[in-house]
Coordinates of C-alpha atoms in Angstrom, one line a residue:
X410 CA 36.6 34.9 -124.4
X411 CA 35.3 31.2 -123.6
X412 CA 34.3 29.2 -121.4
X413 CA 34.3 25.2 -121.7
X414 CA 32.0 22.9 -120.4
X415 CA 30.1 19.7 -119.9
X416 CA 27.3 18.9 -117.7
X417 CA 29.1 17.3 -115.3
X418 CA 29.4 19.6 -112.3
X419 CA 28.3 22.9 -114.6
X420 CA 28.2 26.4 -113.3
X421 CA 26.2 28.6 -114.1
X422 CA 27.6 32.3 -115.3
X423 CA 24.5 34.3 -114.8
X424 CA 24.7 38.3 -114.7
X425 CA 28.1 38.1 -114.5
X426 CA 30.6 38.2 -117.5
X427 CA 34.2 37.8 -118.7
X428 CA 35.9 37.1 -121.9
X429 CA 38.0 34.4 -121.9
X430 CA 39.9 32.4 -124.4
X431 CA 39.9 35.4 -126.7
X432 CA 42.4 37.5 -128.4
X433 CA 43.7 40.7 -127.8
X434 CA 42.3 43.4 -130.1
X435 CA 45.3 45.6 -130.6
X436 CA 45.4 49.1 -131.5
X437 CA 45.4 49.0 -135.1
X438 CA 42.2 47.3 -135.2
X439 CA 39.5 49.4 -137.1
X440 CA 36.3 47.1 -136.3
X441 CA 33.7 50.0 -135.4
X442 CA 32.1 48.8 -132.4
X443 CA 35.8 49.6 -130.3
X444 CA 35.1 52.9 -131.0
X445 CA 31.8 52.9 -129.1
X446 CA 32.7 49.9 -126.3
X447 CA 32.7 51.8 -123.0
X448 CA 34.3 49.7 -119.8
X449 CA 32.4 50.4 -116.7
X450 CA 34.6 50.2 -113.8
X451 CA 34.0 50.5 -109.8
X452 CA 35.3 52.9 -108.0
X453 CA 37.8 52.3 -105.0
X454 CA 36.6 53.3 -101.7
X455 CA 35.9 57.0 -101.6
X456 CA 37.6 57.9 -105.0
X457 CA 34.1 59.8 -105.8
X458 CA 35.2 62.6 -102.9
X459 CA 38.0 64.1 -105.6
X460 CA 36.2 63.5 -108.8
X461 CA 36.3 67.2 -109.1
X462 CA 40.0 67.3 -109.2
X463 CA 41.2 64.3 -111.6
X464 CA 39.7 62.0 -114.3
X465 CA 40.6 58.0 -112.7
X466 CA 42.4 56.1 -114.4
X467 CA 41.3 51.8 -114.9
X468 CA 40.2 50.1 -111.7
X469 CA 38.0 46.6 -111.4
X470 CA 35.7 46.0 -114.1
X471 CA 32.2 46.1 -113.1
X472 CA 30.6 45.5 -116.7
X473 CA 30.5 46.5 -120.5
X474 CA 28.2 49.0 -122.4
X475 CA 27.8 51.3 -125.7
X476 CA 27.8 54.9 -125.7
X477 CA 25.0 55.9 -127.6
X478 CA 25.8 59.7 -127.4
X479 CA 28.5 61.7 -125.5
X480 CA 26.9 61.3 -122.5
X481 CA 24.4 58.4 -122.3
X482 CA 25.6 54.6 -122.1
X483 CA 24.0 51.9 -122.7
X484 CA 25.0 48.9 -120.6
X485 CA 22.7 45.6 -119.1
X486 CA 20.0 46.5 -116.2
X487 CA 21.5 44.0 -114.0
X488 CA 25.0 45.9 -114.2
X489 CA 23.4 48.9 -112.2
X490 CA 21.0 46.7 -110.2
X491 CA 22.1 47.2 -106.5
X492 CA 19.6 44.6 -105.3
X493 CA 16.5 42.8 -106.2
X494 CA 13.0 42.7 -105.0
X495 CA 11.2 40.1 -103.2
X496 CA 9.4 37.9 -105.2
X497 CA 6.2 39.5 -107.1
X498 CA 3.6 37.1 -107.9
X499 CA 1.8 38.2 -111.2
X500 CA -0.8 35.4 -112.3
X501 CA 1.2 31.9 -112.2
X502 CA 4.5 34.0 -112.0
X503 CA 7.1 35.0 -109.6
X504 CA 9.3 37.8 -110.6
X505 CA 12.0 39.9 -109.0
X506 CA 12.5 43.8 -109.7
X507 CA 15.1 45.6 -110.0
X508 CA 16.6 48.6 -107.5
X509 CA 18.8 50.9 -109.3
X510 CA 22.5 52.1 -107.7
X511 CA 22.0 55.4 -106.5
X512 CA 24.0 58.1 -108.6
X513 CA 25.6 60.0 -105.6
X514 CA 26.8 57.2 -103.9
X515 CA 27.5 54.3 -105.9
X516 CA 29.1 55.9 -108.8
X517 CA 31.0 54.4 -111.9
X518 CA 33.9 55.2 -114.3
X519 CA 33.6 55.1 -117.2
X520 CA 36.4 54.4 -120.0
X521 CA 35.2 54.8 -123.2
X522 CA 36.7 53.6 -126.7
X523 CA 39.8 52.6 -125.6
X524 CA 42.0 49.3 -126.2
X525 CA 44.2 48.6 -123.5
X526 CA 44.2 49.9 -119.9
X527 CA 47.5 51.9 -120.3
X528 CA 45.2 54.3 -122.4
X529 CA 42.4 54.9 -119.4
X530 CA 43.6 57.8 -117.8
X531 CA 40.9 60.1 -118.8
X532 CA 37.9 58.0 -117.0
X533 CA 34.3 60.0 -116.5
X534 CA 32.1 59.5 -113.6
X535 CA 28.6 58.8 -113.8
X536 CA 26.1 61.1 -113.0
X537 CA 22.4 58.7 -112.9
X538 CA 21.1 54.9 -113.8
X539 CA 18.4 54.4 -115.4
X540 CA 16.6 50.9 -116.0
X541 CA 14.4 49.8 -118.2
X542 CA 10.8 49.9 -116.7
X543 CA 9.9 46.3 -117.6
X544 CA 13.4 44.7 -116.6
X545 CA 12.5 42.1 -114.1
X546 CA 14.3 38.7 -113.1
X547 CA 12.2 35.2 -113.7
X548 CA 12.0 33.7 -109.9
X549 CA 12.2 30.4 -111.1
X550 CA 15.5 30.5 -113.2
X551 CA 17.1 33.3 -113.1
X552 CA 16.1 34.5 -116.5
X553 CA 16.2 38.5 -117.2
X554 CA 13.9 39.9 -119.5
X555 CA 14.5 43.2 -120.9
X556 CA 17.6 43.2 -119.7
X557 CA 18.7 47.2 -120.7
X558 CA 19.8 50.1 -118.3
X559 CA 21.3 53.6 -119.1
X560 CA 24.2 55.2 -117.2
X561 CA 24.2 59.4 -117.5
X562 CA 27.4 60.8 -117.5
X563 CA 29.0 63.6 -115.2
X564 CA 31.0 65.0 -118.3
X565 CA 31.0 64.6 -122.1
X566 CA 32.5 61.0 -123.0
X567 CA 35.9 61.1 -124.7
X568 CA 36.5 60.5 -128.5
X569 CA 38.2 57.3 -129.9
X570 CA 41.6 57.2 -129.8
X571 CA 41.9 54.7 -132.6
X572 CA 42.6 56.5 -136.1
X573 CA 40.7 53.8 -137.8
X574 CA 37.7 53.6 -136.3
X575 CA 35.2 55.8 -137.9
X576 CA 32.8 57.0 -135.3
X577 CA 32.9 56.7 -131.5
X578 CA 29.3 56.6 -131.0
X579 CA 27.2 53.3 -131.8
X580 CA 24.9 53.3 -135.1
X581 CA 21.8 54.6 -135.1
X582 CA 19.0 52.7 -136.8
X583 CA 15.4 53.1 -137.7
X584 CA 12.9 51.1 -135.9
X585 CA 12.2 49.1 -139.3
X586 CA 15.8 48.1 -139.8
X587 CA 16.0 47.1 -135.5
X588 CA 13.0 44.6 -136.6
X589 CA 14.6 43.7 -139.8
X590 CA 18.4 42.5 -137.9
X591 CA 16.6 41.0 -135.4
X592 CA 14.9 38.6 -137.9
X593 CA 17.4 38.4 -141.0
X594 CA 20.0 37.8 -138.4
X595 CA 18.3 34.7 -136.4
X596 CA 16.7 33.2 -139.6
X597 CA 20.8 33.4 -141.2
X598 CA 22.1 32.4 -138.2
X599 CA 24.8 35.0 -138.4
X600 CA 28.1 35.7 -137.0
X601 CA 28.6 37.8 -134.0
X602 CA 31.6 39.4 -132.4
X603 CA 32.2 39.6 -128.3
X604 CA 34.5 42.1 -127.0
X605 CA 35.6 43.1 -123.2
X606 CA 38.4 43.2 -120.8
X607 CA 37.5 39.9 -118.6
X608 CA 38.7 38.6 -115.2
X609 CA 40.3 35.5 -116.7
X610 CA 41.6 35.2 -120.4
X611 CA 44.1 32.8 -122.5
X612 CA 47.5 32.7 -123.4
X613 CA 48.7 30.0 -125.5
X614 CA 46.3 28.2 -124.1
X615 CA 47.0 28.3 -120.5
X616 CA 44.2 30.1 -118.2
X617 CA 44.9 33.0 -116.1
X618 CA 43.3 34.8 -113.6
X619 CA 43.0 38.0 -113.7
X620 CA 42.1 41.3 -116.3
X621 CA 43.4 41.2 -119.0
X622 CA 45.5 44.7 -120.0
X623 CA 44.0 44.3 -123.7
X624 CA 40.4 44.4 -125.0
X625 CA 39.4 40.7 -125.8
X626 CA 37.3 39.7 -128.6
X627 CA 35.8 36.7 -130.2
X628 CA 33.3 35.1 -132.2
X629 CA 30.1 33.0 -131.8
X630 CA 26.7 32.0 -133.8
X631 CA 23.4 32.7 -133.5
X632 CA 20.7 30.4 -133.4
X633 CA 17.0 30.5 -134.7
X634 CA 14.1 31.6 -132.4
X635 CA 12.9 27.8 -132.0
X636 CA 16.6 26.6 -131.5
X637 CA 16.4 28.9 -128.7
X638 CA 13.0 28.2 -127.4
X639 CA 13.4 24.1 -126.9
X640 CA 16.8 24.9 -125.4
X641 CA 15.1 27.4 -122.7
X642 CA 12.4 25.1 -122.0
X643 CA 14.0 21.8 -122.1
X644 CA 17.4 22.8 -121.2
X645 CA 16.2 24.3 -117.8
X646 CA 14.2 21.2 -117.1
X647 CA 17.6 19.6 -117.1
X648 CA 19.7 22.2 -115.2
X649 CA 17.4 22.9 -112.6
X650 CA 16.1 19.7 -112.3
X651 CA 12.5 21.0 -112.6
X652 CA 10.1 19.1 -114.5
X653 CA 9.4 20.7 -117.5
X654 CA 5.7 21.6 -116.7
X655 CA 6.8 23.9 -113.9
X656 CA 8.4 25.9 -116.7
X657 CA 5.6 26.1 -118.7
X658 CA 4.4 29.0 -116.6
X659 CA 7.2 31.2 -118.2
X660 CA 5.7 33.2 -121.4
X661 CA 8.3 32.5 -123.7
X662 CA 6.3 34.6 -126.0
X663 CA 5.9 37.4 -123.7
X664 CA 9.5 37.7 -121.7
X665 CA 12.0 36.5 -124.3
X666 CA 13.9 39.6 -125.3
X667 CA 17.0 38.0 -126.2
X668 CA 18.8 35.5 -128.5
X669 CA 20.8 32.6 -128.2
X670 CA 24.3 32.2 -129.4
X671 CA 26.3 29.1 -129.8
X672 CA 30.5 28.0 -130.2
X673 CA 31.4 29.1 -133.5
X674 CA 32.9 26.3 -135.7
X675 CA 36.2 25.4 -133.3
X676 CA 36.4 29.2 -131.8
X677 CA 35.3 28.8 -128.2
X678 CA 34.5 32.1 -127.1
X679 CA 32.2 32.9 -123.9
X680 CA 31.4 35.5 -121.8
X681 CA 31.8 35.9 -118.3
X682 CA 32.4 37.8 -115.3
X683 CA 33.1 41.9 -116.5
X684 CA 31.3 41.8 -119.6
X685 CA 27.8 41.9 -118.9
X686 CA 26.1 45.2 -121.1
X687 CA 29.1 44.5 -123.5
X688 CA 28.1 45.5 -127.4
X689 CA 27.3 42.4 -129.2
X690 CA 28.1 42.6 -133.1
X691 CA 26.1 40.2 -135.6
X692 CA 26.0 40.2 -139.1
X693 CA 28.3 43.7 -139.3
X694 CA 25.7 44.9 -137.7
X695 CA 24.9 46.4 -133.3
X696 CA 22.6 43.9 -132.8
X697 CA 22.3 43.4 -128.6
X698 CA 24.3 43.4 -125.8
X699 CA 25.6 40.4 -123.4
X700 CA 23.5 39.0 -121.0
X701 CA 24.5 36.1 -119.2
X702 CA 26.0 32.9 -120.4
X703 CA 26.1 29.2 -118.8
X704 CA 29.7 27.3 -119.3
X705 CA 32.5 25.7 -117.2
X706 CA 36.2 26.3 -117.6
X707 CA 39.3 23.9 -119.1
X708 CA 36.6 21.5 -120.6
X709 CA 35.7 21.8 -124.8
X710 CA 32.9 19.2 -124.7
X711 CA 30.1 21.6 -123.4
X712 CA 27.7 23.0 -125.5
X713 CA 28.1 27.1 -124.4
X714 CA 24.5 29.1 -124.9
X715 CA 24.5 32.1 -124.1
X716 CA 21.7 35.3 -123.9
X717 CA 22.1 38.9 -125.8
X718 CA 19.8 41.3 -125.5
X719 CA 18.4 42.2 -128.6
X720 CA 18.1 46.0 -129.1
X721 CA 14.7 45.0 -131.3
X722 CA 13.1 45.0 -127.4
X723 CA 14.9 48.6 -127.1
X724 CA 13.3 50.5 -129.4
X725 CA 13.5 53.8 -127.5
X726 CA 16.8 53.9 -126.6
X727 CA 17.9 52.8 -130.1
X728 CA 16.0 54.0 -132.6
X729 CA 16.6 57.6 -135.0
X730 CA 12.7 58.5 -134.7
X731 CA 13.2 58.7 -131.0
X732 CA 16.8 60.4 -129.9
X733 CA 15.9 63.2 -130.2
X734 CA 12.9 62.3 -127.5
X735 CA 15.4 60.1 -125.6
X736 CA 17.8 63.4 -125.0
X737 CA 15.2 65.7 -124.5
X738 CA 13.7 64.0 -121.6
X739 CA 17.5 62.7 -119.9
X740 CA 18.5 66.7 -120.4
X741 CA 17.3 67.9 -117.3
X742 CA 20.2 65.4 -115.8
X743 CA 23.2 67.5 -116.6
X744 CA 21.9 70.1 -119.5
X745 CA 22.7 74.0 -118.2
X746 CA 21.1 75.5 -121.6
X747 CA 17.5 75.5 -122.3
X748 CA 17.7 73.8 -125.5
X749 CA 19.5 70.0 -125.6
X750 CA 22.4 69.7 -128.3
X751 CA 21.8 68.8 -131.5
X752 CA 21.1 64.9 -132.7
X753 CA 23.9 63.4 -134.4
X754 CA 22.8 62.6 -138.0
X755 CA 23.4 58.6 -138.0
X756 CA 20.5 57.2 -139.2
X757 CA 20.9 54.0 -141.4
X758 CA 20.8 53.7 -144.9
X759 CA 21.4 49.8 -145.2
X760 CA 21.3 47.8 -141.7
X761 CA 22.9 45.0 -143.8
X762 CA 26.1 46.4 -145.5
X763 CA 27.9 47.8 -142.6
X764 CA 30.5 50.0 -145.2
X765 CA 27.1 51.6 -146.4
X766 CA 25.4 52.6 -143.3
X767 CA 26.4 55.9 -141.7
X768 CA 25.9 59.4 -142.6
X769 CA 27.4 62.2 -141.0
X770 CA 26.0 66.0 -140.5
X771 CA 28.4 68.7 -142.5
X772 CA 28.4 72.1 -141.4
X773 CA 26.6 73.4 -144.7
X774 CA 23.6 71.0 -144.0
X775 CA 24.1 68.5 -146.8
X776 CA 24.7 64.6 -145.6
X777 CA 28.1 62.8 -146.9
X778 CA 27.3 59.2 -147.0
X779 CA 30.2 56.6 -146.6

């Protein structure tokens, strides 16, 4: 999963994501987050019609996400953006909104927790997309700001098919531990692990074109908040050829939601087209989820920075106080009883020793912590 680059002739890779240069993540892999990495795929031209008679099986990849319960995804804004607004002037600056896909006719399928694309036979449609009310595009750039959407599904997701992977829903953490990652992590400058089925990936080091029939993964760093910061405000004065005054009129303060991430050591691991909502791992920890990335292919020399939502600027959709609140009010979706199902029991014990974290409801009421 990388990109190469230099800034010669770059492309940008905004909003839309593949993994390339990575390695396949084969079945016997235990690393959690496969258990809860969904692949969104587009459906072929009127496959919707007989979604009552057969689950689909792998198509194109439209995007990444997490399942967060059995049947709510979490997965970038922009992946369920049909279009954008016209520009919205609000004080010095311009923004674009977005216009969610409509859930009867632009529906998704969704393959969830599986490894290679001989396994998706058992896909589920989506049912409604949701975006997060202050997800909005920066007119200038190109920059999204909370960059989060939720896909409803038609039927309960299916579980993990990987024996090793503990659970097949993503962690759920407490809105002090959210803030804690978010900071321990960028002041460590931690690790983080990509993963997603791209459009082009490597083979002994030759590119190809096309997806991939294994999950891809690999590895990048994160980078400090003011790492970040210069490289927004200076490094778009460069790319856009803007002087860097006319940027000053984005709040940095206000519409940063996400980190940076860098190469990591000689890995060179970037996201691209496919892989956009993706789960992003850092510090053993589900810390965000991919967001764009600026590279160029075949070229080692560029210095790859890329954006991942942090799920600090999520709080709702990711925190224990408020699941219960998040399914009550998405219930009336798909829900035939009057009272929702009960919360999984996955609140965190310690955010920062992964082993440590889950607990799991037992059926006489008492917690059995791992």
């Amino acid at each position: 999963m990388a990109c190469r680059g230099s800034y010669i002739d770059a492309v940008v890779v905004g909003r839309e994501k593949r993994i390339i240069y990575g390695t396949p993540l084969i079945s016997s892999t235990h690393y959690d987050v496969t258990g809860y990495f969904v692949r969104i795929d587009n459906a072929q031209n009127f496959s919707w019609l007989i979604r009552y008679f057969l689950h689909p099986r792998a198509t194109k990849p439209l995007c990444g996400g997490a399942a967060l319960t059995p049947q709510i995804i979490q997965t970038a804004c922009h992946c369920i953006a049909r279009s954008w607004s016209d520009p919205i002037i609000e004080g010095s600056t311009s923004y674009h909104y977005p216009n969610a896909r409509n859930g009867w006719e632009e529906m998704v399928i969704l393959h969830h927790g599986h490894q290679t694309e001989e396994q998706m036979i058992d896909g589920v449609w989506s049912r409604k997309f949701l975006v997060h009310e202050k997800c909005r595009m920066f007119n200038a750039t190109g920059d999204l700001t909370h960059d989060f959407g939720m896909i409803l599904t038609r039927e309960v997701l299916k579980q993990s098919n990987n024996p090793l992977v503990k659970y097949s829903f993503a962690p759920l953490y407490t809105q002090t531990d959210l803030v804690k990652q978010y900071y321990r992590n960028m002041k460590y400058e931690s690790i983080c692990l990509y993963l997603g089925f791209g459009k082009y990936y490597f083979n002994e080091d030759k590119l190809y074109a096309g997806v991939p029939s294994i999950l891809q993964h690999g590895w990048r760093v994160l980078r400090n908040y003011w790492e970040c910061f210069l490289r927004e405000t200076y490094g778009h004065s460069h790319w856009y050829g803007t002087h860097i005054n006319s940027f000053n009129k984005f709040n940095y303060t206000k519409d940063c939601t996400w980190v940076c991430t860098t190469f990591f050591g000689k890995e060179r691991a970037i996201t691209a087209h496919g892989d956009s909502g993706g789960p992003v791992v850092c510090g053993g920890v589900y810390y965000g989820i991919v967001q764009s990335s600026l590279g160029i292919l075949g070229n080692t020399g560029f210095e790859s920075w890329e954006h991942t939502a942090a799920l600090a600027f999520a709080i709702f959709e990711n925190s224990a106080e408020y699941r219960e609140d998040l399914t009550n009010r998405l219930w009336h979706y798909w829900g035939t009883d009057l009272t929702p199902p009960k919360i999984l029991d996955r609140a965190t014990l310690d955010p920062f020793h992964p082993d440590q974290i889950y607990s799991s409801a037992r059926p006489d009421g008492q917690r059995r912590q791992f």
